[in-house]
Coordinates of C-alpha atoms and ligand atoms in Angstrom, one line a residue:
X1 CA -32.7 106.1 88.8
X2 CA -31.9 109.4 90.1
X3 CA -28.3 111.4 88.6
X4 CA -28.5 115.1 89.1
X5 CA -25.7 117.6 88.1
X6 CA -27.6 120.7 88.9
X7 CA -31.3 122.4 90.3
X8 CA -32.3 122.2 93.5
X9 CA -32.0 119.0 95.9
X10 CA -35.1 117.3 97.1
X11 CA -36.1 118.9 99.9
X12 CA -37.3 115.6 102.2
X13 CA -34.3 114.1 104.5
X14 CA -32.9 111.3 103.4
X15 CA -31.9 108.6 105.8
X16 CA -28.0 109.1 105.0
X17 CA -25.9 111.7 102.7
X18 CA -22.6 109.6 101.5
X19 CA -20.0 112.7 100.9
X20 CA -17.8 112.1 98.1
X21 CA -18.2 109.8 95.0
X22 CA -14.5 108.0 94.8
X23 CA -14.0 104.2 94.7
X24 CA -14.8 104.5 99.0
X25 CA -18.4 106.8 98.7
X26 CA -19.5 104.8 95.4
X27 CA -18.9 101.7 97.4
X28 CA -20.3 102.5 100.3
X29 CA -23.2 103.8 98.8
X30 CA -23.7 100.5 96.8
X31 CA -23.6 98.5 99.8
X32 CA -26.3 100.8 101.9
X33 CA -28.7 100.4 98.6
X34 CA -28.5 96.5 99.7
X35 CA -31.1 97.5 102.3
X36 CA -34.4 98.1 100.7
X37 CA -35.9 100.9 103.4
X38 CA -33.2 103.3 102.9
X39 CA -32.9 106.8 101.0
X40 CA -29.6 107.3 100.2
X41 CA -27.9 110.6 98.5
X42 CA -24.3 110.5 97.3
X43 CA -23.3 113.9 97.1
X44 CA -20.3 115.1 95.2
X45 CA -18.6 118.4 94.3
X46 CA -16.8 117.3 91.0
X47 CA -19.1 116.3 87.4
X48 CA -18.4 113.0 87.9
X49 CA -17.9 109.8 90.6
X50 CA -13.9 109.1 90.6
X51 CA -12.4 112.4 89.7
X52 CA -10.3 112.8 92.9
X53 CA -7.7 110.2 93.7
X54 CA -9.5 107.6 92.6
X55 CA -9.0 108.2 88.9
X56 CA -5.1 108.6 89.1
X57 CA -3.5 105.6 90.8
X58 CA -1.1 102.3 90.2
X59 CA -4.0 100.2 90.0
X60 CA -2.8 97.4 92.0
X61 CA -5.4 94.7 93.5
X62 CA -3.0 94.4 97.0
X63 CA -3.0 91.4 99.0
X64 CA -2.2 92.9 101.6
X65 CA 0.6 91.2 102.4
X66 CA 3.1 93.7 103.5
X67 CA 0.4 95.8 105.6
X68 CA 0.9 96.1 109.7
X69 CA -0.3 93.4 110.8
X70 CA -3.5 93.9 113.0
X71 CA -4.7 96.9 112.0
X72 CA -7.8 98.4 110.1
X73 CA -6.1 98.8 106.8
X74 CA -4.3 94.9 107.1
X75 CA -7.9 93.4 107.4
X76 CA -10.0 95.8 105.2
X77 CA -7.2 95.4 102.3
X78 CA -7.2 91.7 103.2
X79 CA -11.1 91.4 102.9
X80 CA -11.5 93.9 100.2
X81 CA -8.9 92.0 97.6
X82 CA -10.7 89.1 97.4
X83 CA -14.2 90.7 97.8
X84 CA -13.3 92.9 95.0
X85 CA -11.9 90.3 92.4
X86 CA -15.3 88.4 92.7
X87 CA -17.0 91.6 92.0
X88 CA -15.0 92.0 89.2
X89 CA -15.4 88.9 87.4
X90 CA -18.9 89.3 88.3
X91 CA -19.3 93.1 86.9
X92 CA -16.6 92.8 83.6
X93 CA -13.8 94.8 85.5
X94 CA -10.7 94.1 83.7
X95 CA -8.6 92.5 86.1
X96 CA -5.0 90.2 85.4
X97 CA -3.3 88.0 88.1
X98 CA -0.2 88.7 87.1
X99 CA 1.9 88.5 90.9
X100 CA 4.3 91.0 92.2
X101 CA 8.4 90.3 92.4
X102 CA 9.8 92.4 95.2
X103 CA 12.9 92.7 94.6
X104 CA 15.8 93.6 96.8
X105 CA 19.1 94.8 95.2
X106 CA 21.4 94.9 97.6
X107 CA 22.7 93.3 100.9
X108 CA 20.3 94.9 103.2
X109 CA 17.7 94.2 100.7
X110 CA 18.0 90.7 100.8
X111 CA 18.3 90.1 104.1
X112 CA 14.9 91.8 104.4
X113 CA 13.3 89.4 102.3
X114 CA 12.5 86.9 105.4
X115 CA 10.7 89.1 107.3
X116 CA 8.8 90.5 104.7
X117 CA 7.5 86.6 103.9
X118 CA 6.9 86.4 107.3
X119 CA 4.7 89.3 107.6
X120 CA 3.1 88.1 104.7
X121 CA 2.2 85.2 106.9
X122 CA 0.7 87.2 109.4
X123 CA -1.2 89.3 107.0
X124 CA -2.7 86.0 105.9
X125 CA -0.8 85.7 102.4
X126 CA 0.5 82.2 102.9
X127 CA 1.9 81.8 99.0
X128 CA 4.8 84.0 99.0
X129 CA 8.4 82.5 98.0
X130 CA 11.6 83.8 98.2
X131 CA 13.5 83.2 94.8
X132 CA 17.2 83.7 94.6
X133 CA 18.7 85.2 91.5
X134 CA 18.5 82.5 88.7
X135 CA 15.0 81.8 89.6
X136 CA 13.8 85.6 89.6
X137 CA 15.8 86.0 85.7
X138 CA 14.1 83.5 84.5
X139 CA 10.6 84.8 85.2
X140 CA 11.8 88.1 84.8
X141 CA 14.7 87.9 81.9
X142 CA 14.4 92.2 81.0
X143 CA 15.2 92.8 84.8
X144 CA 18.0 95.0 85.4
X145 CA 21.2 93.7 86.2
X146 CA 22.1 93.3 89.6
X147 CA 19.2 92.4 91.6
X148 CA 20.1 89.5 94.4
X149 CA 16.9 87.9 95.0
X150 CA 12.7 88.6 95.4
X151 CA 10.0 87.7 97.0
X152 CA 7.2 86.6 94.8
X153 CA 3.5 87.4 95.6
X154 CA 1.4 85.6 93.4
X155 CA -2.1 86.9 94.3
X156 CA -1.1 90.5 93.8
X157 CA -3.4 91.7 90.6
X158 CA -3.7 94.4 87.9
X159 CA -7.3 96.1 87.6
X160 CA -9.1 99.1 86.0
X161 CA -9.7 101.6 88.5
X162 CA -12.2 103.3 86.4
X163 CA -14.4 100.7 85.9
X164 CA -14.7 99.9 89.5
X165 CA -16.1 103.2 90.8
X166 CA -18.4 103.2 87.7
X167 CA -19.9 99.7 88.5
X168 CA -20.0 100.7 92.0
X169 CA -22.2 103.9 91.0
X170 CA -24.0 102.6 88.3
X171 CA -25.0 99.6 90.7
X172 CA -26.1 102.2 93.6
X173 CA -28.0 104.6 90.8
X174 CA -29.6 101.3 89.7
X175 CA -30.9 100.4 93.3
X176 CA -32.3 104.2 94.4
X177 CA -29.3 105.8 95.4
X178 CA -29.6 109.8 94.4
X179 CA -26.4 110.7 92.8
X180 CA -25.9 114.6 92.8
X181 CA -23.0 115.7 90.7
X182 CA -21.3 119.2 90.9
X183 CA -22.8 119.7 94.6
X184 CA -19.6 120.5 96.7
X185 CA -20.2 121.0 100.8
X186 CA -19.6 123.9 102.1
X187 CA -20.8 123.4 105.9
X188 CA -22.6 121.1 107.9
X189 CA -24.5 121.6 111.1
X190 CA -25.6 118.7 113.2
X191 CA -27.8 120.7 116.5
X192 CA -30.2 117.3 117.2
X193 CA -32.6 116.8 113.9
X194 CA -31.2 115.4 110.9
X195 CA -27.4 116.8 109.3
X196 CA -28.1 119.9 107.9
X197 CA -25.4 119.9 104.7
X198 CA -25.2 123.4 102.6
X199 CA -24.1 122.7 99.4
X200 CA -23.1 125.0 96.3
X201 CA -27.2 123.6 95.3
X202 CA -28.9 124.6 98.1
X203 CA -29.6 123.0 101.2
X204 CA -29.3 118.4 102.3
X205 CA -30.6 117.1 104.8
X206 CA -30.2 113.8 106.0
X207 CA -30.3 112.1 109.3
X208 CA -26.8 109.8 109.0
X209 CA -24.0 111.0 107.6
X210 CA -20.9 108.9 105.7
X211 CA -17.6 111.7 105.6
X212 CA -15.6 110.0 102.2
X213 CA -14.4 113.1 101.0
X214 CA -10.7 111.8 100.7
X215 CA -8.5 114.4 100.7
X216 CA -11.2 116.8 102.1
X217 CA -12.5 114.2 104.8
X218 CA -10.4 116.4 107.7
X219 CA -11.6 119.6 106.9
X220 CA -15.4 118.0 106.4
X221 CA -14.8 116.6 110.0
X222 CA -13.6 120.5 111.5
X223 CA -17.4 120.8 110.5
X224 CA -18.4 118.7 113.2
X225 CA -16.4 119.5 115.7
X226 CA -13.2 116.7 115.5
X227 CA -9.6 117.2 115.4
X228 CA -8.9 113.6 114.4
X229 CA -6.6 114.0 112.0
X230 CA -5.0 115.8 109.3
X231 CA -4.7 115.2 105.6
X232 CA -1.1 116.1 103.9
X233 CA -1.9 115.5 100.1
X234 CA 1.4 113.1 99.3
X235 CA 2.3 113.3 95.7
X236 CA 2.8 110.4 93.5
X237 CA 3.4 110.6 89.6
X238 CA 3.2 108.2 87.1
X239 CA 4.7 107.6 83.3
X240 CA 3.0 105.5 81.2
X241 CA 4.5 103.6 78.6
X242 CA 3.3 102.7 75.0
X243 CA 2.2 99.5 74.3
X244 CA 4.8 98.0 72.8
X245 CA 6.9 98.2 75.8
X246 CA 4.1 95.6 77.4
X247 CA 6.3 92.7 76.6
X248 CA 9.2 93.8 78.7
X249 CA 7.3 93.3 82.1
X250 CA 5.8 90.1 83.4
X251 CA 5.0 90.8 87.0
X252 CA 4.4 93.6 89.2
X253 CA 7.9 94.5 90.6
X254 CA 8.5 96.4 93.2
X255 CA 11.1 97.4 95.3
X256 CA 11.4 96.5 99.2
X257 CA 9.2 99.4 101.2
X258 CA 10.3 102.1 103.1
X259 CA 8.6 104.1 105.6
X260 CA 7.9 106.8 102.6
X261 CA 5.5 103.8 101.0
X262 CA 5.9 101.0 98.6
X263 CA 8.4 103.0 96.4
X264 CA 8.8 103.3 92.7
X265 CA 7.4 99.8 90.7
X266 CA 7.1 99.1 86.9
X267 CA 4.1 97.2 86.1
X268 CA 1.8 96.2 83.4
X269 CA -1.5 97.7 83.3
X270 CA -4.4 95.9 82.3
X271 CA -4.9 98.4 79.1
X272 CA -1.9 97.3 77.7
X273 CA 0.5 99.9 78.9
X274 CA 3.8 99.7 81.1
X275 CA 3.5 101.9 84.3
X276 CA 6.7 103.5 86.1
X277 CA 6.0 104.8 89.5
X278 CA 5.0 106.7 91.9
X279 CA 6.9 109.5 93.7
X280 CA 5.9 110.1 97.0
X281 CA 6.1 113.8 97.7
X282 CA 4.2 115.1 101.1
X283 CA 3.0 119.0 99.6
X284 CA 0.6 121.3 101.3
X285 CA -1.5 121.8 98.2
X286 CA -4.3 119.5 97.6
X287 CA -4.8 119.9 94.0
X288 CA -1.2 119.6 92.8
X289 CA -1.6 116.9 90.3
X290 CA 0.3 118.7 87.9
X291 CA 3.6 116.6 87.1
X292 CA 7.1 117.7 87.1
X293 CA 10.7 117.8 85.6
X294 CA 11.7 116.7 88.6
X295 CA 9.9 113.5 89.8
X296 CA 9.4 112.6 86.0
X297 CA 13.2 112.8 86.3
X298 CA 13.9 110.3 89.4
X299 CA 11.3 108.3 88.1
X300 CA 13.3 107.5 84.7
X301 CA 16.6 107.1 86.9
X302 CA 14.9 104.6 88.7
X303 CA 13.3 103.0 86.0
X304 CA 16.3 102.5 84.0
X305 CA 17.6 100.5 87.2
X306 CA 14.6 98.1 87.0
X307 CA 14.0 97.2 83.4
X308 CA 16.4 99.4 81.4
X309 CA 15.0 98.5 78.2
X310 CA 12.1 100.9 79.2
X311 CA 13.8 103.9 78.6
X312 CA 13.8 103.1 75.5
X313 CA 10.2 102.9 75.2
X314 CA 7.9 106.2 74.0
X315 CA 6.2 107.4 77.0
X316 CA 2.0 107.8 76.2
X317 CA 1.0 109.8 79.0
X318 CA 2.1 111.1 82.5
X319 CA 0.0 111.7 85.7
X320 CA -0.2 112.8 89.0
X321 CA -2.6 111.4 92.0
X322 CA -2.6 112.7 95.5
X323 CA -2.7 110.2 98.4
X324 CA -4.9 111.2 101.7
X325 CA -2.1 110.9 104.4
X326 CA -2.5 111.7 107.7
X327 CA 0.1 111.5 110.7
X328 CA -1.4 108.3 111.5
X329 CA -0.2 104.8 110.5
X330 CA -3.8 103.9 109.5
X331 CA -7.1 104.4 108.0
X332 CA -8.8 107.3 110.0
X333 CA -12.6 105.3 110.2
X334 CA -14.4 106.8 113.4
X335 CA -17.6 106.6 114.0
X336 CA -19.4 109.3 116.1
X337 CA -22.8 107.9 117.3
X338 CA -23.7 111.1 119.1
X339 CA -23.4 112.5 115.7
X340 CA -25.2 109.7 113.5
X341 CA -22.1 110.0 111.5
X342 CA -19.0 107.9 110.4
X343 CA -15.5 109.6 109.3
X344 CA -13.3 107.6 106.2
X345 CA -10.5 109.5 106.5
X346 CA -6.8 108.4 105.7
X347 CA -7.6 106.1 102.7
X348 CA -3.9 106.3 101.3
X349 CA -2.7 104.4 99.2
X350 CA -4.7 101.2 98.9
X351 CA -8.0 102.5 99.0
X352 CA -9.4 101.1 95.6
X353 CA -8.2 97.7 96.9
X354 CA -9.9 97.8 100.3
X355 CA -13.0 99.9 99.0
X356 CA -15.6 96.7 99.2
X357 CA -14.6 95.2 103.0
X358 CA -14.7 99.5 103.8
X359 CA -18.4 99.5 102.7
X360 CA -19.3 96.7 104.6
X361 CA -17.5 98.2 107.6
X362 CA -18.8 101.4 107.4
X363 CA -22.3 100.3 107.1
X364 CA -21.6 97.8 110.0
X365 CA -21.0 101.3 111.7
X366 CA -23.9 103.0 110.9
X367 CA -26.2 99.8 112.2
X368 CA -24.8 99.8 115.2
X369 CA -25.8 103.1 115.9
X370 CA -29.3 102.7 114.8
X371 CA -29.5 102.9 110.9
X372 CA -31.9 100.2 110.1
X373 CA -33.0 99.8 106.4
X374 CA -34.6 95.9 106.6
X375 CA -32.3 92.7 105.7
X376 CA -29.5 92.9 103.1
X377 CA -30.9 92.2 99.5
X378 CA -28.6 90.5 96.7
X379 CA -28.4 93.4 93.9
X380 CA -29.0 92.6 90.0
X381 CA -26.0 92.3 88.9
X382 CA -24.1 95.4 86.5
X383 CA -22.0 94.3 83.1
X384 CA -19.6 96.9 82.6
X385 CA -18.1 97.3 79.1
X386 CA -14.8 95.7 79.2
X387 CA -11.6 98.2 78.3
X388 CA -8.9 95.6 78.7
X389 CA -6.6 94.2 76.7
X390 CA -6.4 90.9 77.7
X391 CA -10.3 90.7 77.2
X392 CA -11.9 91.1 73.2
X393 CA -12.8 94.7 72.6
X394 CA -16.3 94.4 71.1
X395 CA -15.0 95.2 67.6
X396 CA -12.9 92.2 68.0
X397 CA -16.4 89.9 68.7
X398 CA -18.1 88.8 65.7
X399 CA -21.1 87.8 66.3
X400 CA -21.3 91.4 68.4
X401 CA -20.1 93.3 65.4
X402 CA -23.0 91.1 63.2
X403 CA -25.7 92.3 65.6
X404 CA -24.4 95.9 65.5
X405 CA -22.4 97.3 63.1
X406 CA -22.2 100.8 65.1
X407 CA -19.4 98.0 67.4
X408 CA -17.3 97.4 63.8
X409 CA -16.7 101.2 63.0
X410 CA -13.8 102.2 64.7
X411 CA -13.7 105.9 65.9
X412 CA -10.2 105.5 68.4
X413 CA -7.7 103.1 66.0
X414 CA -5.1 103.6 68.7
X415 CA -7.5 101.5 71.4
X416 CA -9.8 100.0 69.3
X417 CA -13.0 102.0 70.5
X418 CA -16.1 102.1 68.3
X419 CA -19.6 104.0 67.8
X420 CA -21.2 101.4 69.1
X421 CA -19.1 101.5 72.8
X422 CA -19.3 105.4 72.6
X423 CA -22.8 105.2 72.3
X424 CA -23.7 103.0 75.2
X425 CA -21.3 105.4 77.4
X426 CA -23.0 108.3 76.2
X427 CA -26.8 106.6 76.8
X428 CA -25.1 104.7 80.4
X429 CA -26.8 105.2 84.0
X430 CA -23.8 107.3 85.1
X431 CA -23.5 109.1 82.4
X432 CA -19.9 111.5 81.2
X433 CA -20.3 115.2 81.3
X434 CA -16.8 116.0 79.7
X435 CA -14.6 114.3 77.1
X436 CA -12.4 113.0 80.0
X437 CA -15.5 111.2 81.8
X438 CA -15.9 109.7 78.1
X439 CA -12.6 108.5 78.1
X440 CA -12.6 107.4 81.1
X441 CA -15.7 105.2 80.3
X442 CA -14.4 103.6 76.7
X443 CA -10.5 104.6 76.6
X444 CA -11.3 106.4 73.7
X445 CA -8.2 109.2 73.2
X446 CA -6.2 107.4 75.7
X447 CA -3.6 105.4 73.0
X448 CA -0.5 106.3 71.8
X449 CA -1.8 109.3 69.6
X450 CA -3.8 111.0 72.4
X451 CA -6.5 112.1 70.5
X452 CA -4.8 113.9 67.6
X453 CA -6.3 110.8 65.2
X454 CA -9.7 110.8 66.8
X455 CA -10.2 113.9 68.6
X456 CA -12.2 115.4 65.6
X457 CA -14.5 112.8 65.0
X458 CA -15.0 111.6 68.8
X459 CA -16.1 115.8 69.9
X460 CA -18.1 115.5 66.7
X461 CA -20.3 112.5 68.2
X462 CA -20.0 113.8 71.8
X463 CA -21.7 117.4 70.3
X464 CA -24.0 115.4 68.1
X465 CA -25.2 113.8 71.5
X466 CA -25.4 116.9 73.7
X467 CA -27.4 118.7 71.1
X468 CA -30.2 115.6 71.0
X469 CA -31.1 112.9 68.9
X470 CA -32.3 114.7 66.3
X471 CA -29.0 115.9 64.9
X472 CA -27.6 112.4 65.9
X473 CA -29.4 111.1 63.5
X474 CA -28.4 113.4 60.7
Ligands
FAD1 C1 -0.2 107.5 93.3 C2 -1.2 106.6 93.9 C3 -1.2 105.3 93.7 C4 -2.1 104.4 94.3 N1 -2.1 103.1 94.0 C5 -3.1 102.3 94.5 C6 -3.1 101.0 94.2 O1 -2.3 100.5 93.4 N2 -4.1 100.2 94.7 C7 -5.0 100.7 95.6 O2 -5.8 99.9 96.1 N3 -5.0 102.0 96.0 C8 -4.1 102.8 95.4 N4 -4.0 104.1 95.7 C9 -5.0 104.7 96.7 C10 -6.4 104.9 96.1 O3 -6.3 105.5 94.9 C11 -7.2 105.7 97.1 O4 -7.1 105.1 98.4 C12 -8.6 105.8 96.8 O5 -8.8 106.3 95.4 C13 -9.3 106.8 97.7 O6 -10.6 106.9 97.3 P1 -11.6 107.9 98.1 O7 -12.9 107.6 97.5 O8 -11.4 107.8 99.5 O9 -11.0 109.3 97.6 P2 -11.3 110.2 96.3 O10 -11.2 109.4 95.1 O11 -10.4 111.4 96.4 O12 -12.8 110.6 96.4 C14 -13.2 111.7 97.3 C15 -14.3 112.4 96.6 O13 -14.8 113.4 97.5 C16 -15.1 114.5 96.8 N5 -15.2 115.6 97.8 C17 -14.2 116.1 98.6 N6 -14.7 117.1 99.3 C18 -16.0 117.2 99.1 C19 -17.0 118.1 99.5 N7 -16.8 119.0 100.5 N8 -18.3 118.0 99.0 C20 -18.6 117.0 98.1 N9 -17.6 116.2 97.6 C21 -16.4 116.3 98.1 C22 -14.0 114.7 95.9 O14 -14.3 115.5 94.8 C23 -13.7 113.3 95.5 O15 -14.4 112.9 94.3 C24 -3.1 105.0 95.2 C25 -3.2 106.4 95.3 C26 -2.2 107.2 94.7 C27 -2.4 108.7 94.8

């Protein structure tokens, strides 16, 4: 099990170099460690897999049901919901059916209800309803007033993002895959032998090559020579609600698209939480995840249409997450078999959903232009720790707490996070390297307080850790 964040890389090729460690390069680097004969390096520029879009997004399981029909993204979201919710009860990842009420609230938003079942049809989603007025109150009795009708999409989930790319990695690290943390590419040259990839850690080589570097996956491509496609980082910001808001909110609801995206929902998360948005604001700056008076504005206007009781609510956190858009109506996925190399560019807005079925296509790729690692293998499965609330924290398990009391001592009150959690994240394949990566891990100073309870006490076991287990044990 191989995680490096800084030295020199190994210097023999590997057989492919996975760029980028979101939800898409953990996955697909999973999926190539299902064949045996492979080395596989996943190379990434941040501290830790899922910094980039992947960590800051609705966290909707899609069905796919209002995608264009026919095309890479309808199948791949299609594929990859279901593929992923098996994964998930498999792995632990926190995941609630809870269905989606699109709801139109006027005239022309009614009358677009019919097609929208219909394309639901074609995108293979055959359990949608339309429900007129009475029905959709009753499900949903906090609903603003107003609304004329919805269509209801059962299958459409809730699910922790961060989890996913974790199992995904942890999975990979497990089965071979190098990881290499803080190891940004700066060029690549491709003149016949194997990739050539400079890095801020010295020099990569590798003879296939995977391009996931989501919002960096065009300028990654200029390397090699293609024009396919630009990415304009499009803005989308998010308030989260306290947890006492949860019981306003049953379903997903969402408004009827536009061409802009799917608009500005409110949904429950699967910590707890109430989410209001996104915005969806095209910017030419590709780390503008800063959030704004603004869009936190139009987001509480809209909101207070929706569920007006929210505004009400106290707001926990806010947050920004950048979507890879490009001028094209669909995933960018190219492969260039005079190049050994496959693009995964364009992964906008449903990526975490479709990131499995993009694994398996991407490999599929690679083998038909020669990448042969030996028959698929089944991989031991991963138990991640579970940070949802619908599922018992371990504190909450008492034959768990029994066994080890270090998962009865509390350390964040606000989510319920003990020693014993903090501890495995600390000791876990895929380890954190900041107090965000730990919180990302147990939820720990992610509740209502923030950190302004726990902060203290959580840095004091986070230095206690980085200093060795001597003074742990003190
Ligand atoms: C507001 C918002 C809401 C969304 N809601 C949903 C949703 O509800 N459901 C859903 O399925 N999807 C949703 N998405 C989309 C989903 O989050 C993305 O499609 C997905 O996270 C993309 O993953 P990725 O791995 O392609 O990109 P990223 O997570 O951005 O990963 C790319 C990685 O590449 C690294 N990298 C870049 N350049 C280099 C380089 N030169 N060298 C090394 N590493 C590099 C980056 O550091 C980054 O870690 C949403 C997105 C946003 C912004």
């Amino acid at each position: 099990m191989t995680v490096t964040a800084h030295g020199p890389l190994p210097p023999v090729p590997y057989d492919v170099a996975v760029v980028g460690a979101g939800v898409v390069g953990c996955a697909i680097a999973r999926e190539l460690a299902r064949r045996p004969g492979l080395r596989i390096a996943l190379v990434e520029a941040q501290d830790d897999v899922g910094q980039g879009t992947s960590k800051a997004n609705t966290a909707i399981l899609h069905t796919g049901f209002d995608a264009v029909p026919g095309s890479l993204e309808a199948r791949l979201v299609r594929e990859g919901s279901r593929a992923l919710a098996a994964y998930a009860a498999e792995s632990g990842i926190p995941v609630e059916p809870v269905g989606a009420l699109l709801v139109a609230w006027d005239e022309e938003q009614r009358a677009a209800l019919p097609r929208l079942a219909e394309k639901a049809e074609r995108n293979e989603c055959h359990d949608t309803r339309i429900l007129g007025p009475a029905d959709l109150y009753a499900r949903e009795p906090r609903l603003g007033p107003g609304a004329l009708g919805a269509l209801h999409v059962p299958g459409e989930s809730i699910i922790c993002p961060w989890t996913t790319t974790l199992a995904y990695a942890t999975q990979a690290v497990r089965h071979g895959v190098d990881l290499h943390l803080n190891t940004p590419v700066t060029g690549v040259s491709h003149t016949g032998g194997p990739h050539r990839l400079t890095t801020g850690r010295g020099t990569l080589t590798a003879r296939h090559l995977v391009n996931a570097a989501g919002l960096h996956a065009d300028a990654l491509d200029r390397h090699l020579g293609h024009q396919d496609f630009t990415v304009t980082p499009r803005r989308g910001q998010l308030i989260v609600y306290d947890k006492f808001a949860r019981d306003l909110v049953r379903h997903i609801l969402l408004p009827v698209p536009t061409a802009l995206g799917k608009g500005v929902l409110v949904a429950p998360t699967v910590y707890g939480n109430v989410l209001l948005g996104p915005t969806a604001e095209d910017l030419d700056d590709k780390s503008a995840t800063g959030s704004t008076a603004g869009g936190l504005a139009l987001l509480r206007e809209k909101g207070r249409r929706i569920l007006p009781a929210l505004d009400d609510e106290e707001v926990t956190a806010v947050y920004a997450g950048l979507r890879a858009a490009t001028e094209h109506d669909d995933y960018a996925v190219a492969a260039h078999p005079g190049q050994a190399c496959v693009t995964v560019g364009g992964i906008r807005s449903t990526g975490l959903t479709a990131s499995l079925a993009l694994a398996a296509h991407v490999t599929g790729l690679l083998e038909d232009m020669g990448l042969d690692g030996g028959p698929a293998r089944e991989l031991e499965p991963v138990r991640m720790p579970n940070l949802g609330e619908a599922f018992p924290r371990p504190c909450r398990q008492p034959e768990l707490v029994a066994a080890d009391p270090e998962y009865g001592t509390l350390v964040c009150h606000c989510e319920r996070v003990s020693r014993g959690e903090i501890r495995d994240a600390l000791a876990g394949t895929v380890p954190p390297r900041t107090l965000d990566g730990l919180r990302r891990r147990t939820r720990v100073r992610a509740g209502r307080c923030q950190g302004f309870h726990c902060g203290a006490a959580v840095r004091d076991l986070w230095e206690r850790h980085r200093h060795g287990p001597q003074e742990a044990r003190a």
